[in-house]
mmCIF file of C-alpha atoms and ligand atoms in Angstrom:
data_model
loop_
_atom_site.group_PDB
_atom_site.id
_atom_site.type_symbol
_atom_site.label_atom_id
_atom_site.label_comp_id
_atom_site.label_asym_id
_atom_site.label_seq_id
_atom_site.Cartn_x
_atom_site.Cartn_y
_atom_site.Cartn_z
ATOM 1 C CA MET A 1 0.501 15.062 -16.344
ATOM 2 C CA HIS A 2 -1.834 16.538 -13.687
ATOM 3 C CA HIS A 3 -0.220 18.208 -10.886
ATOM 4 C CA ARG A 4 -1.278 15.945 -8.279
ATOM 5 C CA ALA A 5 -0.080 12.918 -9.909
ATOM 6 C CA GLY A 6 3.440 14.090 -9.560
ATOM 7 C CA TRP A 7 4.227 12.187 -6.263
ATOM 8 C CA PHE A 8 4.554 8.929 -8.328
ATOM 9 C CA CYS A 9 5.492 9.856 -11.770
ATOM 10 C CA GLN A 10 8.858 10.986 -10.790
ATOM 11 C CA TRP A 11 9.867 7.447 -10.154
ATOM 12 C CA ALA A 12 7.669 5.671 -12.668
ATOM 13 C CA ARG A 13 8.644 4.750 -16.240
ATOM 14 C CA ILE A 14 5.674 5.337 -18.279
ATOM 15 C CA SER A 15 5.404 6.566 -21.835
ATOM 16 C CA ILE A 16 2.585 8.838 -22.748
ATOM 17 C CA THR A 17 1.547 7.268 -26.128
ATOM 18 C CA ARG A 18 -1.660 5.797 -27.454
ATOM 19 C CA GLU A 19 -2.078 2.729 -25.303
ATOM 20 C CA PHE A 20 -2.961 -0.575 -26.707
ATOM 21 C CA ALA A 21 -5.069 -3.424 -24.919
ATOM 22 C CA LEU A 22 -4.089 -7.097 -24.966
ATOM 23 C CA SER A 23 -5.894 -10.269 -24.973
ATOM 24 C CA LEU A 24 -4.541 -12.932 -22.773
ATOM 25 C CA PRO A 25 -5.489 -16.563 -22.681
ATOM 26 C CA PRO A 26 -7.317 -17.828 -19.810
ATOM 27 C CA LEU A 27 -5.544 -18.552 -16.605
ATOM 28 C CA VAL A 28 -7.428 -21.549 -14.985
ATOM 29 C CA GLU A 29 -8.963 -24.530 -16.510
ATOM 30 C CA PRO A 30 -12.950 -24.604 -16.056
ATOM 31 C CA ALA A 31 -14.116 -26.739 -12.950
ATOM 32 C CA ALA A 32 -15.948 -29.933 -14.038
ATOM 33 C CA GLU A 33 -19.444 -28.562 -13.124
ATOM 34 C CA LEU A 34 -21.684 -26.152 -11.205
ATOM 35 C CA SER A 35 -24.039 -27.429 -8.727
ATOM 36 C CA ALA A 36 -27.834 -26.297 -9.206
ATOM 37 C CA ASP A 37 -27.214 -23.946 -6.171
ATOM 38 C CA GLU A 38 -24.267 -22.265 -7.902
ATOM 39 C CA VAL A 39 -26.095 -21.769 -11.065
ATOM 40 C CA ARG A 40 -28.882 -20.022 -9.038
ATOM 41 C CA ARG A 41 -26.247 -18.073 -7.121
ATOM 42 C CA TYR A 42 -24.418 -17.103 -10.031
ATOM 43 C CA SER A 43 -27.123 -16.469 -12.640
ATOM 44 C CA ARG A 44 -26.569 -12.769 -13.246
ATOM 45 C CA HIS A 45 -23.162 -13.808 -14.261
ATOM 46 C CA LEU A 46 -24.291 -16.840 -16.586
ATOM 47 C CA ILE A 47 -26.581 -14.821 -18.698
ATOM 48 C CA ILE A 48 -23.673 -12.624 -19.717
ATOM 49 C CA PRO A 49 -22.676 -14.061 -22.937
ATOM 50 C CA GLU A 50 -18.814 -13.339 -22.327
ATOM 51 C CA ILE A 51 -19.085 -15.197 -18.995
ATOM 52 C CA GLY A 52 -21.348 -17.871 -19.297
ATOM 53 C CA MET A 53 -20.799 -21.461 -17.819
ATOM 54 C CA THR A 54 -17.307 -21.760 -18.886
ATOM 55 C CA ALA A 55 -15.938 -18.630 -17.499
ATOM 56 C CA GLN A 56 -17.920 -19.199 -14.229
ATOM 57 C CA LYS A 57 -16.553 -22.860 -13.998
ATOM 58 C CA ARG A 58 -12.872 -21.283 -14.353
ATOM 59 C CA LEU A 59 -13.812 -18.825 -11.284
ATOM 60 C CA LYS A 60 -14.837 -21.955 -9.378
ATOM 61 C CA ASN A 61 -11.806 -23.614 -10.119
ATOM 62 C CA ALA A 62 -9.317 -20.537 -9.418
ATOM 63 C CA LYS A 63 -7.194 -19.942 -6.332
ATOM 64 C CA VAL A 64 -6.495 -16.288 -5.692
ATOM 65 C CA LEU A 65 -4.384 -15.126 -2.861
ATOM 66 C CA CYS A 66 -4.911 -11.561 -1.523
ATOM 67 C CA VAL A 67 -1.837 -10.093 0.042
ATOM 68 C CA GLY A 68 -3.388 -7.841 2.938
ATOM 69 C CA ALA A 69 -7.035 -7.765 4.281
ATOM 70 C CA GLY A 70 -6.756 -3.747 4.778
ATOM 71 C CA GLY A 71 -8.045 -0.983 2.326
ATOM 72 C CA LEU A 72 -7.994 -2.803 -0.943
ATOM 73 C CA GLY A 73 -8.183 -6.207 0.286
ATOM 74 C CA SER A 74 -11.438 -5.533 2.139
ATOM 75 C CA PRO A 75 -13.559 -4.898 -1.007
ATOM 76 C CA ALA A 76 -11.303 -7.070 -3.044
ATOM 77 C CA LEU A 77 -11.954 -10.207 -0.987
ATOM 78 C CA LEU A 78 -15.844 -9.431 -0.736
ATOM 79 C CA TYR A 79 -16.185 -9.199 -4.535
ATOM 80 C CA LEU A 80 -13.881 -12.075 -5.175
ATOM 81 C CA ALA A 81 -15.980 -14.306 -2.999
ATOM 82 C CA ALA A 82 -19.413 -13.021 -4.276
ATOM 83 C CA ALA A 83 -18.050 -13.681 -7.894
ATOM 84 C CA GLY A 84 -17.535 -17.337 -6.896
ATOM 85 C CA VAL A 85 -13.839 -17.633 -7.098
ATOM 86 C CA GLY A 86 -13.389 -21.225 -5.413
ATOM 87 C CA THR A 87 -10.373 -20.615 -3.224
ATOM 88 C CA LEU A 88 -9.306 -17.662 -1.612
ATOM 89 C CA GLY A 89 -6.219 -17.017 0.391
ATOM 90 C CA VAL A 90 -5.795 -14.328 2.936
ATOM 91 C CA ILE A 91 -2.377 -13.135 4.429
ATOM 92 C CA ASP A 92 -2.300 -10.530 6.988
ATOM 93 C CA PHE A 93 -0.338 -10.452 10.427
ATOM 94 C CA ASP A 94 -2.241 -7.265 11.690
ATOM 95 C CA VAL A 95 -5.359 -6.980 13.921
ATOM 96 C CA VAL A 96 -8.434 -4.855 13.277
ATOM 97 C CA GLU A 97 -8.184 -1.462 14.779
ATOM 98 C CA GLU A 98 -10.794 1.305 15.036
ATOM 99 C CA SER A 99 -9.062 3.519 12.625
ATOM 100 C CA ASN A 100 -9.431 0.712 9.930
ATOM 101 C CA LEU A 101 -13.076 0.765 9.752
ATOM 102 C CA GLN A 102 -13.357 4.047 7.816
ATOM 103 C CA ARG A 103 -12.310 2.096 4.842
ATOM 104 C CA GLN A 104 -11.682 -1.390 5.673
ATOM 105 C CA ILE A 105 -15.197 -2.504 5.125
ATOM 106 C CA ILE A 106 -14.777 -6.237 5.345
ATOM 107 C CA HIS A 107 -14.210 -5.855 9.079
ATOM 108 C CA GLY A 108 -16.943 -4.481 11.554
ATOM 109 C CA GLN A 109 -17.026 -3.017 14.964
ATOM 110 C CA SER A 110 -17.072 -6.309 17.010
ATOM 111 C CA ASP A 111 -13.952 -7.469 14.868
ATOM 112 C CA ILE A 112 -11.522 -4.863 16.748
ATOM 113 C CA GLY A 113 -8.694 -6.566 18.115
ATOM 114 C CA ARG A 114 -9.090 -9.639 16.033
ATOM 115 C CA PRO A 115 -6.629 -10.752 13.464
ATOM 116 C CA LYS A 116 -7.852 -9.269 10.113
ATOM 117 C CA ALA A 117 -7.179 -12.570 8.365
ATOM 118 C CA GLU A 118 -9.707 -14.376 10.625
ATOM 119 C CA SER A 119 -12.141 -11.536 10.585
ATOM 120 C CA ALA A 120 -12.067 -11.455 6.629
ATOM 121 C CA ARG A 121 -12.385 -15.207 6.506
ATOM 122 C CA ASP A 122 -15.638 -15.035 8.463
ATOM 123 C CA ARG A 123 -17.122 -12.186 6.465
ATOM 124 C CA VAL A 124 -16.268 -14.169 3.337
ATOM 125 C CA ALA A 125 -17.946 -17.248 4.797
ATOM 126 C CA GLU A 126 -21.134 -15.170 5.350
ATOM 127 C CA VAL A 127 -21.104 -13.571 1.625
ATOM 128 C CA ASN A 128 -20.509 -16.987 -0.168
ATOM 129 C CA PRO A 129 -20.076 -20.394 1.845
ATOM 130 C CA ASN A 130 -19.023 -22.086 -1.311
ATOM 131 C CA VAL A 131 -15.652 -20.384 -1.217
ATOM 132 C CA LYS A 132 -12.932 -21.991 0.603
ATOM 133 C CA VAL A 133 -10.765 -19.651 2.572
ATOM 134 C CA VAL A 134 -7.156 -20.142 3.777
ATOM 135 C CA THR A 135 -5.805 -17.816 6.480
ATOM 136 C CA TYR A 136 -2.254 -17.039 7.031
ATOM 137 C CA VAL A 137 -1.837 -14.801 10.112
ATOM 138 C CA GLU A 138 1.725 -13.875 9.448
ATOM 139 C CA HIS A 139 4.119 -11.415 7.922
ATOM 140 C CA LEU A 140 4.633 -12.003 4.178
ATOM 141 C CA ASP A 141 8.587 -12.214 3.672
ATOM 142 C CA SER A 142 11.373 -13.867 1.784
ATOM 143 C CA ASP A 143 11.101 -16.946 3.810
ATOM 144 C CA ASN A 144 7.431 -17.739 3.232
ATOM 145 C CA VAL A 145 6.673 -16.017 0.154
ATOM 146 C CA MET A 146 7.587 -18.704 -2.559
ATOM 147 C CA GLU A 147 5.791 -21.588 -0.614
ATOM 148 C CA ILE A 148 2.479 -19.592 -0.138
ATOM 149 C CA PHE A 149 2.291 -18.092 -3.740
ATOM 150 C CA ALA A 150 3.098 -21.449 -5.334
ATOM 151 C CA GLN A 151 -0.209 -22.831 -4.207
ATOM 152 C CA TYR A 152 -2.247 -19.988 -5.985
ATOM 153 C CA ASP A 153 -3.096 -19.116 -9.475
ATOM 154 C CA LEU A 154 -3.232 -15.335 -8.983
ATOM 155 C CA ILE A 155 -1.895 -12.838 -6.626
ATOM 156 C CA VAL A 156 -4.021 -9.678 -5.592
ATOM 157 C CA ASP A 157 -1.629 -7.190 -4.056
ATOM 158 C CA GLY A 158 -3.335 -4.968 -1.491
ATOM 159 C CA THR A 159 -0.222 -3.870 0.211
ATOM 160 C CA ASP A 160 0.882 -0.259 1.496
ATOM 161 C CA ASN A 161 4.462 -0.446 1.734
ATOM 162 C CA PHE A 162 7.312 -0.609 -1.058
ATOM 163 C CA ALA A 163 9.097 -3.582 0.648
ATOM 164 C CA THR A 164 6.150 -5.959 0.151
ATOM 165 C CA ARG A 165 5.324 -4.540 -3.115
ATOM 166 C CA TYR A 166 8.802 -5.380 -4.772
ATOM 167 C CA LEU A 167 8.680 -8.795 -2.606
ATOM 168 C CA VAL A 168 5.317 -9.731 -4.371
ATOM 169 C CA ASN A 169 6.698 -8.518 -7.629
ATOM 170 C CA ASP A 170 9.843 -10.657 -7.628
ATOM 171 C CA ALA A 171 8.102 -13.574 -6.138
ATOM 172 C CA CYS A 172 5.618 -13.587 -8.947
ATOM 173 C CA VAL A 173 8.085 -13.015 -11.460
ATOM 174 C CA LEU A 174 10.446 -15.775 -10.521
ATOM 175 C CA LEU A 175 7.358 -18.216 -10.049
ATOM 176 C CA GLY A 176 5.837 -16.984 -13.432
ATOM 177 C CA LYS A 177 2.587 -15.932 -12.042
ATOM 178 C CA PRO A 178 0.436 -12.979 -12.896
ATOM 179 C CA TYR A 179 -0.645 -10.408 -10.209
ATOM 180 C CA VAL A 180 -3.014 -7.497 -9.849
ATOM 181 C CA TRP A 181 -1.384 -4.522 -8.338
ATOM 182 C CA GLY A 182 -3.190 -1.702 -6.862
ATOM 183 C CA SER A 183 -1.939 1.532 -4.754
ATOM 184 C CA ILE A 184 -4.200 4.201 -3.076
ATOM 185 C CA TYR A 185 -3.203 7.553 -1.616
ATOM 186 C CA ARG A 186 -5.595 10.435 -0.393
ATOM 187 C CA PHE A 187 -7.729 10.825 -3.759
ATOM 188 C CA ASP A 188 -5.382 9.043 -6.119
ATOM 189 C CA GLY A 189 -5.340 5.294 -7.130
ATOM 190 C CA GLN A 190 -3.287 3.426 -9.598
ATOM 191 C CA ALA A 191 -3.741 -0.191 -10.795
ATOM 192 C CA SER A 192 -2.180 -2.631 -13.092
ATOM 193 C CA VAL A 193 -1.881 -6.311 -13.944
ATOM 194 C CA PHE A 194 1.884 -7.386 -13.866
ATOM 195 C CA TRP A 195 2.700 -10.649 -15.753
ATOM 196 C CA ALA A 196 6.138 -10.977 -16.949
ATOM 197 C CA GLU A 197 5.309 -13.663 -19.320
ATOM 198 C CA TYR A 198 3.129 -11.320 -21.275
ATOM 199 C CA GLY A 199 4.425 -7.774 -20.561
ATOM 200 C CA PRO A 200 6.077 -5.401 -18.071
ATOM 201 C CA CYS A 201 6.480 -6.197 -14.163
ATOM 202 C CA TYR A 202 6.285 -3.631 -11.225
ATOM 203 C CA ARG A 203 10.168 -3.029 -11.549
ATOM 204 C CA CYS A 204 9.837 -2.359 -15.397
ATOM 205 C CA LEU A 205 7.434 0.686 -14.113
ATOM 206 C CA TYR A 206 9.219 1.546 -10.768
ATOM 207 C CA PRO A 207 13.008 0.487 -11.207
ATOM 208 C CA GLU A 208 13.898 1.957 -7.795
ATOM 209 C CA PRO A 209 11.797 2.494 -4.568
ATOM 210 C CA PRO A 210 11.308 5.996 -3.680
ATOM 211 C CA PRO A 211 13.765 7.501 -1.281
ATOM 212 C CA PRO A 212 12.576 6.781 2.247
ATOM 213 C CA GLY A 213 10.469 9.443 3.717
ATOM 214 C CA MET A 214 9.696 11.128 0.129
ATOM 215 C CA VAL A 215 6.335 9.105 -0.355
ATOM 216 C CA PRO A 216 4.148 9.241 2.482
ATOM 217 C CA SER A 217 2.062 6.281 3.398
ATOM 218 C CA CYS A 218 -1.408 6.381 3.848
ATOM 219 C CA ALA A 219 -1.064 6.347 7.795
ATOM 220 C CA GLU A 220 1.139 9.342 7.291
ATOM 221 C CA GLY A 221 -0.979 11.274 4.356
ATOM 222 C CA GLY A 222 -4.428 9.740 4.788
ATOM 223 C CA VAL A 223 -6.778 8.052 2.110
ATOM 224 C CA LEU A 224 -10.377 8.674 1.169
ATOM 225 C CA GLY A 225 -12.154 5.628 2.362
ATOM 226 C CA VAL A 226 -14.246 5.011 -0.648
ATOM 227 C CA LEU A 227 -11.114 5.319 -2.974
ATOM 228 C CA CYS A 228 -10.301 1.643 -1.750
ATOM 229 C CA ALA A 229 -13.580 0.448 -3.248
ATOM 230 C CA SER A 230 -12.656 2.252 -6.531
ATOM 231 C CA ILE A 231 -9.287 0.646 -6.806
ATOM 232 C CA GLY A 232 -10.040 -2.642 -5.070
ATOM 233 C CA SER A 233 -13.072 -3.293 -7.430
ATOM 234 C CA ILE A 234 -10.615 -2.645 -10.377
ATOM 235 C CA GLN A 235 -8.265 -5.136 -9.039
ATOM 236 C CA VAL A 236 -11.276 -7.742 -8.853
ATOM 237 C CA ASN A 237 -12.404 -6.755 -12.373
ATOM 238 C CA GLU A 238 -8.873 -7.536 -13.614
ATOM 239 C CA ALA A 239 -8.433 -10.829 -11.719
ATOM 240 C CA ILE A 240 -11.734 -11.913 -13.240
ATOM 241 C CA LYS A 241 -10.475 -11.192 -16.579
ATOM 242 C CA VAL A 242 -7.123 -12.713 -16.138
ATOM 243 C CA ILE A 243 -8.673 -16.014 -14.622
ATOM 244 C CA THR A 244 -11.302 -16.428 -17.346
ATOM 245 C CA GLY A 245 -9.481 -14.883 -20.276
ATOM 246 C CA VAL A 246 -12.412 -12.586 -21.045
ATOM 247 C CA GLY A 247 -11.577 -9.025 -22.142
ATOM 248 C CA GLU A 248 -8.303 -7.112 -22.251
ATOM 249 C CA PRO A 249 -6.660 -7.013 -18.648
ATOM 250 C CA LEU A 250 -4.383 -4.239 -17.612
ATOM 251 C CA ALA A 251 -1.359 -5.838 -18.753
ATOM 252 C CA GLY A 252 1.260 -3.362 -20.115
ATOM 253 C CA ARG A 253 -1.140 -0.642 -19.062
ATOM 254 C CA LEU A 254 -1.132 1.461 -15.930
ATOM 255 C CA MET A 255 -4.700 2.918 -14.949
ATOM 256 C CA ILE A 256 -4.681 6.241 -12.986
ATOM 257 C CA TYR A 257 -7.792 7.310 -11.182
ATOM 258 C CA ASP A 258 -8.261 10.784 -9.764
ATOM 259 C CA ALA A 259 -11.282 11.061 -7.346
ATOM 260 C CA LEU A 260 -11.332 14.706 -6.997
ATOM 261 C CA GLU A 261 -11.538 15.226 -10.848
ATOM 262 C CA MET A 262 -13.261 11.906 -11.494
ATOM 263 C CA SER A 263 -11.182 10.723 -14.260
ATOM 264 C CA TYR A 264 -9.659 7.396 -15.195
ATOM 265 C CA ARG A 265 -6.899 7.294 -17.690
ATOM 266 C CA THR A 266 -4.561 4.494 -18.827
ATOM 267 C CA VAL A 267 -1.008 4.950 -19.975
ATOM 268 C CA LYS A 268 1.117 2.537 -21.514
ATOM 269 C CA VAL A 269 3.728 0.638 -19.480
ATOM 270 C CA ARG A 270 6.689 -0.974 -21.613
ATOM 271 C CA LYS A 271 8.577 -4.129 -20.747
ATOM 272 C CA ASP A 272 12.120 -2.735 -19.857
ATOM 273 C CA PRO A 273 14.446 -5.071 -21.749
ATOM 274 C CA GLU A 274 17.196 -3.982 -18.993
ATOM 275 C CA CYS A 275 14.753 -4.890 -15.869
ATOM 276 C CA PRO A 276 16.779 -6.673 -13.333
ATOM 277 C CA ILE A 277 14.378 -9.325 -12.830
ATOM 278 C CA CYS A 278 12.126 -9.787 -16.138
ATOM 279 C CA GLY A 279 14.488 -8.349 -18.755
ATOM 280 C CA LYS A 280 16.946 -10.242 -21.247
ATOM 281 C CA ASN A 281 19.661 -10.693 -18.709
ATOM 282 C CA PRO A 282 18.273 -10.672 -15.122
ATOM 283 C CA THR A 283 20.676 -10.000 -12.357
ATOM 284 C CA ILE A 284 17.818 -10.698 -9.766
ATOM 285 C CA THR A 285 17.409 -14.651 -9.772
ATOM 286 C CA GLU A 286 16.380 -14.999 -6.038
ATOM 287 C CA LEU A 287 14.755 -13.031 -3.505
ATOM 288 C CA ILE A 288 16.748 -10.218 -2.069
ATOM 289 C CA ASP A 289 16.450 -8.337 1.313
ATOM 290 C CA TYR A 290 13.543 -5.966 0.809
ATOM 291 C CA GLU A 291 13.498 -3.933 4.045
ATOM 292 C CA ALA A 292 17.151 -2.981 3.173
ATOM 293 C CA PHE A 293 16.415 -2.373 -0.444
ATOM 294 C CA CYS A 294 13.546 0.185 0.343
ATOM 295 C CA GLY A 295 14.716 1.394 3.754
ATOM 296 C CA THR A 296 12.404 2.938 6.262
ATOM 297 C CA VAL A 297 14.397 6.028 7.069
ATOM 298 C CA SER A 298 17.270 7.411 5.092
ATOM 299 C CA ALA A 299 20.980 6.770 5.798
ATOM 300 C CA ASP A 300 21.280 10.531 6.781
ATOM 301 C CA ALA A 301 18.385 10.544 9.021
ATOM 302 C CA GLN A 302 19.691 7.204 10.820
ATOM 303 C CA GLN A 303 22.935 8.869 11.189
ATOM 304 C CA ALA A 304 21.385 12.203 12.448
ATOM 305 C CA ALA A 305 18.995 10.353 15.054
ATOM 306 C CA SER A 306 21.784 8.023 16.423
ATOM 307 C CA GLY A 307 22.613 9.341 19.945
ATOM 308 C CA SER A 308 20.097 12.290 19.432
ATOM 309 C CA THR A 309 17.049 10.628 20.018
ATOM 310 C CA ILE A 310 14.936 11.381 23.357
ATOM 311 C CA THR A 311 12.087 9.477 24.540
ATOM 312 C CA ALA A 312 8.544 11.347 25.065
ATOM 313 C CA ALA A 313 9.124 10.950 28.915
ATOM 314 C CA GLU A 314 12.357 12.808 28.615
ATOM 315 C CA LEU A 315 10.610 15.522 26.592
ATOM 316 C CA LYS A 316 8.119 15.798 29.547
ATOM 317 C CA ALA A 317 10.780 16.015 32.129
ATOM 318 C CA MET A 318 12.562 18.881 30.034
ATOM 319 C CA LEU A 319 9.352 20.791 29.775
ATOM 320 C CA ASP A 320 8.466 20.337 33.616
ATOM 321 C CA ALA A 321 12.095 21.500 34.473
ATOM 322 C CA ASP A 322 11.795 24.559 32.228
ATOM 323 C CA ASP A 323 14.579 23.663 30.177
ATOM 324 C CA ASP A 324 15.651 26.155 27.491
ATOM 325 C CA ILE A 325 14.333 24.183 24.645
ATOM 326 C CA PHE A 326 12.632 25.161 21.329
ATOM 327 C CA LEU A 327 9.948 22.388 20.685
ATOM 328 C CA VAL A 328 9.083 22.074 16.940
ATOM 329 C CA ASP A 329 6.407 19.898 15.497
ATOM 330 C CA VAL A 330 7.214 19.008 11.829
ATOM 331 C CA ARG A 331 3.938 17.593 10.933
ATOM 332 C CA GLU A 332 0.975 19.052 8.709
ATOM 333 C CA PRO A 333 -1.521 21.649 10.133
ATOM 334 C CA ASN A 334 -4.606 19.220 10.075
ATOM 335 C CA GLU A 335 -2.424 16.897 12.052
ATOM 336 C CA TYR A 336 -1.434 19.249 14.668
ATOM 337 C CA GLU A 337 -5.383 20.142 14.901
ATOM 338 C CA ILE A 338 -5.871 16.707 15.844
ATOM 339 C CA VAL A 339 -3.578 16.207 18.607
ATOM 340 C CA SER A 340 -0.465 18.084 19.757
ATOM 341 C CA ILE A 341 2.170 18.527 22.604
ATOM 342 C CA PRO A 342 1.562 21.558 24.646
ATOM 343 C CA GLY A 343 4.058 24.181 23.746
ATOM 344 C CA ALA A 344 4.989 22.829 20.500
ATOM 345 C CA VAL A 345 5.401 25.204 17.436
ATOM 346 C CA LEU A 346 4.171 23.817 14.267
ATOM 347 C CA ILE A 347 6.732 24.259 11.315
ATOM 348 C CA PRO A 348 5.611 21.668 8.507
ATOM 349 C CA LYS A 349 8.531 19.370 7.306
ATOM 350 C CA ASP A 350 8.374 21.028 3.677
ATOM 351 C CA GLN A 351 9.452 24.380 5.174
ATOM 352 C CA PHE A 352 12.671 22.703 6.322
ATOM 353 C CA LEU A 353 13.243 21.136 2.963
ATOM 354 C CA THR A 354 13.041 24.416 1.220
ATOM 355 C CA GLY A 355 15.070 26.001 3.800
ATOM 356 C CA GLU A 356 12.749 28.698 4.787
ATOM 357 C CA ALA A 357 12.151 27.112 8.296
ATOM 358 C CA LEU A 358 15.711 27.392 9.330
ATOM 359 C CA SER A 359 15.598 31.339 9.917
ATOM 360 C CA ARG A 360 12.766 30.733 12.459
ATOM 361 C CA LEU A 361 15.020 28.609 14.651
ATOM 362 C CA PRO A 362 16.616 30.298 17.771
ATOM 363 C CA GLN A 363 20.190 29.885 18.024
ATOM 364 C CA ASP A 364 20.377 30.105 21.820
ATOM 365 C CA ARG A 365 17.959 27.158 22.552
ATOM 366 C CA ARG A 366 18.171 23.464 21.963
ATOM 367 C CA ILE A 367 15.943 22.401 19.232
ATOM 368 C CA VAL A 368 13.841 19.586 19.884
ATOM 369 C CA LEU A 369 11.695 18.165 16.951
ATOM 370 C CA HIS A 370 8.694 15.654 16.754
ATOM 371 C CA CYS A 371 6.327 14.294 14.296
ATOM 372 C CA LYS A 372 3.632 11.708 14.528
ATOM 373 C CA SER A 373 5.816 8.468 14.928
ATOM 374 C CA GLY A 374 9.489 9.630 14.626
ATOM 375 C CA ALA A 375 10.314 9.134 10.941
ATOM 376 C CA ARG A 376 9.684 12.514 9.427
ATOM 377 C CA SER A 377 11.356 14.148 12.634
ATOM 378 C CA ALA A 378 14.482 12.000 11.906
ATOM 379 C CA GLU A 379 14.635 13.242 8.411
ATOM 380 C CA ILE A 380 14.344 16.838 9.292
ATOM 381 C CA LEU A 381 16.766 16.268 12.328
ATOM 382 C CA ALA A 382 19.621 15.518 9.670
ATOM 383 C CA VAL A 383 18.645 18.814 7.909
ATOM 384 C CA VAL A 384 18.650 20.935 11.170
ATOM 385 C CA LYS A 385 22.058 19.311 12.452
ATOM 386 C CA ASP A 386 23.639 20.142 8.864
ATOM 387 C CA ALA A 387 22.708 23.790 9.313
ATOM 388 C CA GLY A 388 24.637 23.999 12.575
ATOM 389 C CA PHE A 389 22.310 23.072 15.393
ATOM 390 C CA ALA A 390 24.749 20.311 16.553
ATOM 391 C CA ASP A 391 22.682 19.654 19.966
ATOM 392 C CA ALA A 392 19.333 19.350 18.224
ATOM 393 C CA VAL A 393 17.228 16.177 19.037
ATOM 394 C CA HIS A 394 14.026 14.522 18.055
ATOM 395 C CA VAL A 395 11.416 12.625 20.113
ATOM 396 C CA GLY A 396 11.324 8.925 19.290
ATOM 397 C CA GLY A 397 7.834 7.549 18.664
ATOM 398 C CA GLY A 398 6.567 11.275 18.197
ATOM 399 C CA VAL A 399 3.216 12.396 19.459
ATOM 400 C CA LEU A 400 2.060 8.756 19.435
ATOM 401 C CA ALA A 401 4.663 8.084 22.189
ATOM 402 C CA TRP A 402 3.785 11.204 24.020
ATOM 403 C CA VAL A 403 0.026 10.068 24.204
ATOM 404 C CA SER A 404 1.015 6.596 25.390
ATOM 405 C CA GLN A 405 3.829 7.629 27.783
ATOM 406 C CA VAL A 406 2.669 11.105 28.975
ATOM 407 C CA ASP A 407 -1.026 11.912 28.458
ATOM 408 C CA PRO A 408 -3.096 8.690 27.446
ATOM 409 C CA THR A 409 -6.298 10.850 27.597
ATOM 410 C CA LEU A 410 -5.275 12.428 24.281
ATOM 411 C CA PRO A 411 -6.651 11.062 20.760
ATOM 412 C CA VAL A 412 -4.492 9.119 18.541
ATOM 413 C CA TYR A 413 -4.913 8.775 14.675
HETATM 414 ZN ZN1 ZN B 1 10.360 -6.103 -15.315
#
């Protein structure tokens, strides 16, 4: 495997053997007819022999739900709408922020502050007024997922967290529905089609979520904006194939994209006979508590942070009083460059994990750790306390809390 693929393959069950492609039957029955307007609009599809009238009518009859109207959901919704998918559901509880616009191209400057689902609906109406859009401005969770998914033929998963990914997978397996999955981080993307009836599910590929804090999110590690289009458009490509039965979808295969190298590779993913939800003897027969399953911070970090968390305002008071503290920023150098707390010493998280940072900590001063939002510093607090710095603390909410509570003139990211 390429070295930069290392962040996921540790948890993925893939076999680097010659892959094979699989044709599947069409998912959706064709609509009765296309209007003269629709024939004009979709003419560049209709003259492709493999698509033609029948496949276009299947798209018209299709109901596709996009989970998330963010980085992947933005290009996915635009192309699904343009392609003539008749009904599009959009579920997203979030509102558009300025930092979204670098990649979430379905939203614009004037949408800042609006719910993403509503902004996406308006943009889809402009791209193709024939599409019926159903919006859900809510969190997808175990209480609403089955009822919402049941109304759609296919799900496009554009979520950015492990709890929702396992939730989407399990709901789709339990309902017998296919879904198109995509994932992005910095320059790396992955995509696959999970349809337990015909191949593996997400749990066959990733039996366990990574330990909390081990795989950084895009908010923590960043993502190249255009990578969203590369992976989101592959998801739409696969959605069209599954709906129409044209071509060989990525079921049973994982597509790995490296934007720096500019390489696409596919590897085979086998159905795991022992898979807890789609295997021979499933132990998961209903939805579980996905937040608890995936965790947000590890148990060690939770324990370390309990009673040892200070607020940004308390840190400010300590600094003003000239308290004898050693303030450590555990983020990465490029984050430190964007915004930092005056007086903080940069020692990135990895140097604590390898142990080399511990010798740089003074024994006679109180250690105060901070990161961007408090998750990484809680993890490092556990390491530091373990090394004997019993009175060490970390700043809840990190530098973001410092900006909002102490110095709102500083930038946030
Ligand atoms: Zn499975």
